[in-house]
């Protein structure tokens, strides 16, 4: 499991976790992504993304408190690792450098 | 404190299919999601959404490995295969010699069987193909020789009562001209016994009458189609 780079969905998940900071667990991350991007995310899709990014070392997780609404199950909180945030940063830098490389005449058409 | 529950069937399916280590998190998430959805949706619709979530949970990363993967005998077999492959690679030269020898032998055997089957497959469409034989000559100078002298067939037929019919064939194939076309054909000059030895199905005309007269020709159906298309080949 040493595939490099971040997929598009993985990027959304990482960003949502970064936004939620210390409050990021399954359902909340799902809601965050749905609210901001308008796309429906299944728990299965989210879980596979978590597993994959834990393997890559982008994420770490720990169990939090149990609640009644979760039927006595504990929440599992996710957090970016240093590796995860630098990977996210790299994606951003790549995007920005490519955006700034677009000639001004082409960029005008985008508006 | 009233704890939130999933329908029991959903609980059972998840416990049965999902890996133990993710169970707590996934069950908790599903219950929370279910509770949120129940506040403003009908029960039936919530069930449907839950079922969708369950189907989408069936991913290789999340589901338990099949029972076979945990079976110790299968694990042992896998190890044996691995060790076998490694030792094959360790003794590369011998592996190559043995593998090459075996595949060469197997290939030769297959080809020989196919050749034998091909030799056995001649003229099987004839109704009495087991009774049809080809006469050959054998002489010390040239070995086996599949052309015999003209009088051999009639002589054999008169001297051996077991022979019901005989025919002589002479290959006269080559290029022929029909109207403005050049056509390559296998043509045999035969005698009137041909129809009795090779009991072909006749589509048009009379084979025996054709064979007993001079200057007549019998065509196979593919040859007739080539020459005349779908029109009658007679006349």
Coordinates of C-alpha atoms in Angstrom, one line a residue:
Chain A
X1 CA 0.0 0.0 0.0
X2 CA 2.4 2.7 -1.1
X3 CA 0.3 4.4 -3.7
X4 CA 1.2 8.1 -3.7
X5 CA -0.9 11.1 -4.3
X6 CA -4.4 12.0 -3.1
X7 CA -7.6 11.2 -5.0
X8 CA -10.3 13.8 -5.5
X9 CA -12.6 12.3 -2.9
X10 CA -9.8 11.7 -0.5
X11 CA -8.9 15.4 -0.8
X12 CA -12.5 16.3 0.1
X13 CA -12.4 14.0 3.1
X14 CA -9.1 15.4 4.3
X15 CA -10.3 19.0 3.9
X16 CA -13.5 18.2 5.8
X17 CA -11.5 16.7 8.7
X18 CA -9.2 19.8 8.7
X19 CA -12.3 22.1 8.8
X20 CA -13.9 20.1 11.7
X21 CA -10.7 20.1 13.7
X22 CA -11.0 17.8 16.8
X23 CA -14.7 17.2 16.1
X24 CA -14.3 15.1 13.0
X25 CA -16.0 11.7 13.2
X26 CA -18.0 9.7 10.6
X27 CA -21.4 11.2 10.4
X28 CA -20.2 14.8 10.9
X29 CA -17.6 14.4 8.1
X30 CA -20.3 13.0 5.9
X31 CA -22.6 16.0 6.6
X32 CA -19.8 18.5 6.1
X33 CA -19.0 17.1 2.6
X34 CA -22.6 16.9 1.6
X35 CA -23.3 20.4 2.8
X36 CA -20.4 21.9 1.0
X37 CA -20.3 19.9 -2.2
X38 CA -23.9 18.8 -2.5
X39 CA -23.0 15.2 -3.2
X40 CA -24.3 12.2 -1.3
X41 CA -21.7 10.2 0.5
X42 CA -22.3 6.7 1.8
X43 CA -20.8 5.5 5.0
X44 CA -19.2 2.7 3.0
X45 CA -17.4 5.2 0.7
X46 CA -16.2 7.2 3.6
X47 CA -15.0 4.1 5.5
X48 CA -12.9 2.9 2.6
X49 CA -11.4 6.3 2.2
X50 CA -10.5 6.3 5.9
X51 CA -8.9 2.9 5.7
X52 CA -7.0 3.8 2.6
X53 CA -5.7 7.1 4.0
X54 CA -4.8 5.5 7.4
X55 CA -2.7 3.0 5.5
X56 CA -1.0 5.8 3.6
X57 CA -0.4 7.6 6.9
X58 CA -2.5 10.7 6.2
X59 CA -4.9 10.1 9.0
X60 CA -4.8 8.9 12.6
X61 CA -7.8 8.1 14.7
X62 CA -8.9 7.5 18.3
X63 CA -12.0 6.6 20.1
X64 CA -14.0 9.3 21.9
X65 CA -17.1 9.2 24.2
X66 CA -20.1 7.0 23.7
X67 CA -23.6 8.6 23.2
X68 CA -27.1 7.5 23.4
X69 CA -27.9 8.5 19.9
X70 CA -25.1 6.1 18.8
X71 CA -26.7 3.3 20.7
X72 CA -23.8 3.3 23.2
X73 CA -21.1 3.1 20.6
X74 CA -18.1 5.3 20.9
X75 CA -17.3 7.9 18.3
X76 CA -14.1 7.5 16.4
X77 CA -12.4 10.8 15.8
X78 CA -10.0 11.4 12.9
X79 CA -7.1 13.8 12.7
X80 CA -4.7 14.7 10.0
X81 CA -1.1 13.6 10.6
X82 CA 1.8 15.8 9.6
X83 CA 2.2 13.7 6.5
X84 CA -1.5 14.2 5.7
X85 CA -1.4 17.9 6.0
X86 CA 1.8 18.2 3.9
X87 CA 0.2 16.0 1.2
X88 CA -2.9 18.3 1.2
X89 CA -0.6 21.3 1.0
X90 CA 1.2 19.8 -2.0
X91 CA -2.1 19.3 -3.8
X92 CA -2.9 22.9 -3.2
X93 CA 0.4 24.2 -4.3
X94 CA 0.2 22.1 -7.5
X95 CA -3.2 23.5 -8.2
X96 CA -2.1 27.1 -7.5
X97 CA 1.0 26.8 -9.6
X98 CA -1.0 25.4 -12.5
X99 CA -3.7 28.1 -12.2
X100 CA -1.1 30.8 -12.2
X101 CA 0.5 29.3 -15.3
X102 CA -2.7 29.8 -17.3
X103 CA -2.2 32.8 -19.6
X104 CA -4.2 35.9 -18.8
X105 CA -6.0 35.9 -22.1
X106 CA -7.3 32.4 -21.5
X107 CA -8.1 33.2 -17.9
X108 CA -10.4 36.1 -19.1
X109 CA -12.7 33.6 -20.8
X110 CA -13.3 31.8 -17.5
X111 CA -15.1 34.8 -16.0
Chain B
X1 CA -31.0 7.1 29.0
X2 CA -32.9 5.6 26.1
X3 CA -30.3 4.1 23.6
X4 CA -31.0 4.3 19.9
X5 CA -31.3 1.1 18.0
X6 CA -31.2 -0.1 14.4
X7 CA -33.8 -2.6 13.2
X8 CA -32.6 -6.0 14.2
X9 CA -32.1 -7.3 10.7
X10 CA -29.8 -4.4 9.9
X11 CA -27.8 -5.1 13.0
X12 CA -27.5 -8.8 12.2
X13 CA -26.3 -8.2 8.6
X14 CA -23.7 -5.7 9.7
X15 CA -22.4 -7.9 12.5
X16 CA -22.2 -10.8 10.1
X17 CA -20.5 -9.0 7.2
X18 CA -18.2 -6.2 8.5
X19 CA -14.8 -6.8 10.1
X20 CA -14.8 -6.8 13.9
X21 CA -12.4 -3.9 14.2
X22 CA -14.6 -1.5 12.3
X23 CA -17.9 -2.7 13.8
X24 CA -18.2 -0.2 16.7
X25 CA -17.5 2.8 14.5
X26 CA -19.8 1.8 11.6
X27 CA -22.6 0.7 13.9
X28 CA -22.4 4.0 15.8
X29 CA -22.3 6.1 12.6
X30 CA -25.3 4.2 11.1
X31 CA -27.3 4.5 14.3
X32 CA -26.6 8.3 14.5
X33 CA -27.5 8.7 10.8
X34 CA -30.6 6.7 11.2
X35 CA -31.7 8.8 14.2
X36 CA -31.1 12.0 12.2
X37 CA -33.1 10.7 9.3
X38 CA -36.0 9.5 11.4
X39 CA -36.8 12.9 12.6
X40 CA -38.2 14.2 9.3
X41 CA -38.8 11.1 7.2
X42 CA -41.3 8.3 7.1
X43 CA -40.2 4.9 8.6
X44 CA -40.4 3.2 5.2
X45 CA -38.2 5.7 3.5
X46 CA -35.7 5.4 6.4
X47 CA -35.6 1.7 5.9
X48 CA -34.9 2.1 2.3
X49 CA -32.0 4.6 2.9
X50 CA -30.6 2.2 5.5
X51 CA -30.7 -0.6 3.0
X52 CA -28.8 1.6 0.5
X53 CA -26.2 2.3 3.1
X54 CA -25.9 -1.4 3.9
X55 CA -25.3 -2.3 0.2
X56 CA -22.7 0.5 -0.1
X57 CA -20.9 -0.9 2.9
X58 CA -20.0 -4.1 1.0
X59 CA -16.5 -3.2 0.1
X60 CA -13.4 -5.4 0.1
X61 CA -11.7 -3.2 2.6
X62 CA -14.6 -3.5 5.1
X63 CA -16.1 -7.0 4.8
X64 CA -14.8 -10.0 6.6
X65 CA -12.6 -12.3 4.5
X66 CA -14.4 -15.4 3.4
X67 CA -14.1 -18.4 5.8
X68 CA -11.7 -20.1 3.3
X69 CA -9.0 -17.5 3.9
X70 CA -8.9 -18.4 7.6
X71 CA -8.8 -22.1 7.0
X72 CA -5.4 -23.4 8.2
X73 CA -5.2 -26.1 5.5
X74 CA -5.6 -23.5 2.8
X75 CA -3.0 -21.3 4.4
X76 CA -0.7 -24.3 4.5
X77 CA -1.3 -25.0 0.8
X78 CA -0.6 -21.4 -0.1
X79 CA 2.7 -21.6 1.8
X80 CA 3.6 -24.8 0.0
X81 CA 3.0 -23.2 -3.4
X82 CA 5.1 -20.2 -2.4
X83 CA 8.0 -22.4 -1.3
X84 CA 7.6 -24.4 -4.5
X85 CA 7.8 -21.4 -6.7
X86 CA 10.8 -20.1 -4.8
X87 CA 12.7 -23.3 -5.1
X88 CA 11.9 -23.4 -8.8
X89 CA 13.4 -20.0 -9.1
X90 CA 16.5 -21.0 -7.0
X91 CA 17.4 -23.8 -9.4
X92 CA 16.7 -21.9 -12.6
X93 CA 18.7 -24.1 -15.0
X94 CA 17.0 -27.3 -13.9
X95 CA 13.7 -25.7 -13.9
X96 CA 14.2 -24.6 -17.4
X97 CA 15.4 -28.0 -18.6
X98 CA 12.6 -29.8 -16.9
X99 CA 9.9 -27.4 -18.0
X100 CA 11.2 -27.2 -21.5
X101 CA 11.4 -31.0 -21.7
X102 CA 8.0 -31.5 -20.4
X103 CA 6.3 -29.0 -22.6
X104 CA 8.2 -30.2 -25.6
X105 CA 7.1 -33.8 -24.9
X106 CA 3.5 -32.8 -24.2
X107 CA 3.4 -30.7 -27.4
X108 CA 4.8 -33.6 -29.5
X109 CA 2.3 -36.0 -28.0
X110 CA -0.6 -33.7 -28.7
X111 CA 0.6 -33.1 -32.3
X112 CA 1.0 -36.8 -32.9
X113 CA -2.5 -37.5 -31.6
X114 CA -3.9 -34.8 -33.8
X115 CA -2.1 -36.2 -36.8
X116 CA -3.3 -39.7 -36.1
X117 CA -6.9 -38.4 -35.7
X118 CA -6.6 -36.5 -39.0
X119 CA -5.4 -39.7 -40.8
X120 CA -8.3 -41.5 -39.3
X121 CA -10.8 -38.9 -40.4
X122 CA -10.8 -39.5 -44.2
X123 CA -14.0 -40.1 -46.1
X124 CA -16.1 -40.5 -42.9
X125 CA -19.1 -38.9 -44.7
X126 CA -19.3 -41.9 -47.0
X127 CA -22.0 -44.4 -45.9
X128 CA -19.6 -47.4 -46.1
X129 CA -16.3 -45.7 -45.5
X130 CA -15.0 -48.7 -43.5
X131 CA -15.2 -50.8 -46.7
X132 CA -13.2 -48.4 -48.9
X133 CA -9.5 -49.1 -49.4
X134 CA -6.7 -47.6 -51.4
X135 CA -4.4 -49.8 -53.2
X136 CA -0.7 -49.1 -53.0
X137 CA 2.4 -50.7 -54.4
X138 CA 5.5 -51.5 -52.4
X139 CA 8.8 -52.2 -54.0
X140 CA 12.3 -52.5 -52.6
X141 CA 13.6 -49.7 -54.8
X142 CA 11.2 -46.9 -54.1
X143 CA 9.2 -48.1 -51.1
X144 CA 5.5 -47.4 -50.9
X145 CA 4.0 -46.0 -54.0
X146 CA 0.4 -44.9 -54.3
X147 CA 0.1 -45.1 -58.1
X148 CA -0.8 -48.5 -59.6
X149 CA -0.9 -49.7 -63.2
X150 CA -4.2 -49.4 -65.1
X151 CA -5.1 -53.1 -65.3
X152 CA -4.7 -53.7 -61.5
X153 CA -8.2 -52.7 -60.5
X154 CA -10.2 -54.8 -63.0
X155 CA -7.9 -57.7 -62.4
X156 CA -8.3 -57.5 -58.6
X157 CA -12.1 -57.2 -59.1
X158 CA -12.3 -60.4 -61.2
X159 CA -9.9 -62.4 -59.1
X160 CA -11.2 -61.5 -55.6
X161 CA -15.0 -62.0 -55.2
X162 CA -14.9 -60.0 -51.9
X163 CA -14.3 -56.8 -53.9
X164 CA -17.7 -55.4 -54.7
X165 CA -16.6 -52.4 -56.8
X166 CA -13.4 -50.7 -57.8
X167 CA -12.5 -47.5 -59.4
X168 CA -9.4 -45.9 -60.9
X169 CA -8.6 -42.3 -60.5
X170 CA -6.1 -40.1 -62.3
X171 CA -5.4 -36.6 -61.1
X172 CA -5.9 -34.1 -63.9
X173 CA -6.2 -30.9 -61.8
X174 CA -4.9 -27.5 -62.8
X175 CA -6.1 -24.3 -64.3
X176 CA -9.1 -24.3 -66.6
X177 CA -10.9 -21.6 -68.5
X178 CA -14.7 -21.2 -68.3
X179 CA -16.1 -18.4 -70.4
X180 CA -13.7 -15.5 -69.5
X181 CA -12.6 -16.8 -66.1
X182 CA -9.6 -18.9 -65.2
X183 CA -10.4 -21.4 -62.5
X184 CA -8.2 -23.7 -60.5
X185 CA -9.8 -27.1 -59.9
X186 CA -9.0 -30.5 -58.7
X187 CA -10.1 -32.8 -61.5
X188 CA -9.9 -36.5 -61.6
X189 CA -10.4 -38.8 -64.5
X190 CA -12.4 -41.7 -63.2
X191 CA -14.1 -44.9 -64.5
X192 CA -17.7 -45.9 -64.0
X193 CA -17.0 -47.8 -60.8
X194 CA -16.5 -44.4 -59.0
X195 CA -20.1 -44.0 -58.2
X196 CA -20.3 -47.4 -56.5
X197 CA -17.2 -46.9 -54.4
X198 CA -17.9 -43.3 -53.4
X199 CA -21.6 -43.2 -52.8
X200 CA -22.0 -39.4 -52.9
X201 CA -25.4 -37.8 -52.5
X202 CA -26.4 -36.5 -56.0
X203 CA -28.2 -33.2 -56.2
X204 CA -28.9 -33.0 -59.9
X205 CA -28.7 -35.4 -62.8
X206 CA -27.6 -39.1 -62.9
X207 CA -24.2 -39.8 -61.6
X208 CA -24.0 -43.4 -63.0
X209 CA -25.1 -42.2 -66.5
X210 CA -22.5 -39.4 -66.4
X211 CA -19.7 -41.7 -65.4
X212 CA -20.5 -44.3 -68.0
X213 CA -20.2 -41.9 -71.0
X214 CA -17.2 -40.2 -72.5
X215 CA -16.6 -36.5 -72.2
X216 CA -18.9 -36.0 -69.2
X217 CA -18.1 -34.3 -66.0
X218 CA -19.6 -34.5 -62.4
X219 CA -19.2 -31.4 -60.3
X220 CA -19.2 -31.0 -56.5
X221 CA -21.8 -28.5 -55.3
X222 CA -19.1 -25.9 -54.3
X223 CA -17.5 -26.2 -57.8
X224 CA -21.0 -25.8 -59.5
X225 CA -21.7 -22.7 -57.4
X226 CA -18.3 -21.3 -58.4
X227 CA -19.0 -21.8 -62.1
X228 CA -22.8 -21.2 -62.5
X229 CA -23.8 -19.4 -59.4
X230 CA -27.3 -20.5 -58.2
X231 CA -28.4 -21.6 -61.7
X232 CA -28.7 -25.3 -62.6
X233 CA -25.5 -26.9 -63.5
X234 CA -27.2 -29.3 -66.0
X235 CA -27.4 -28.8 -69.8

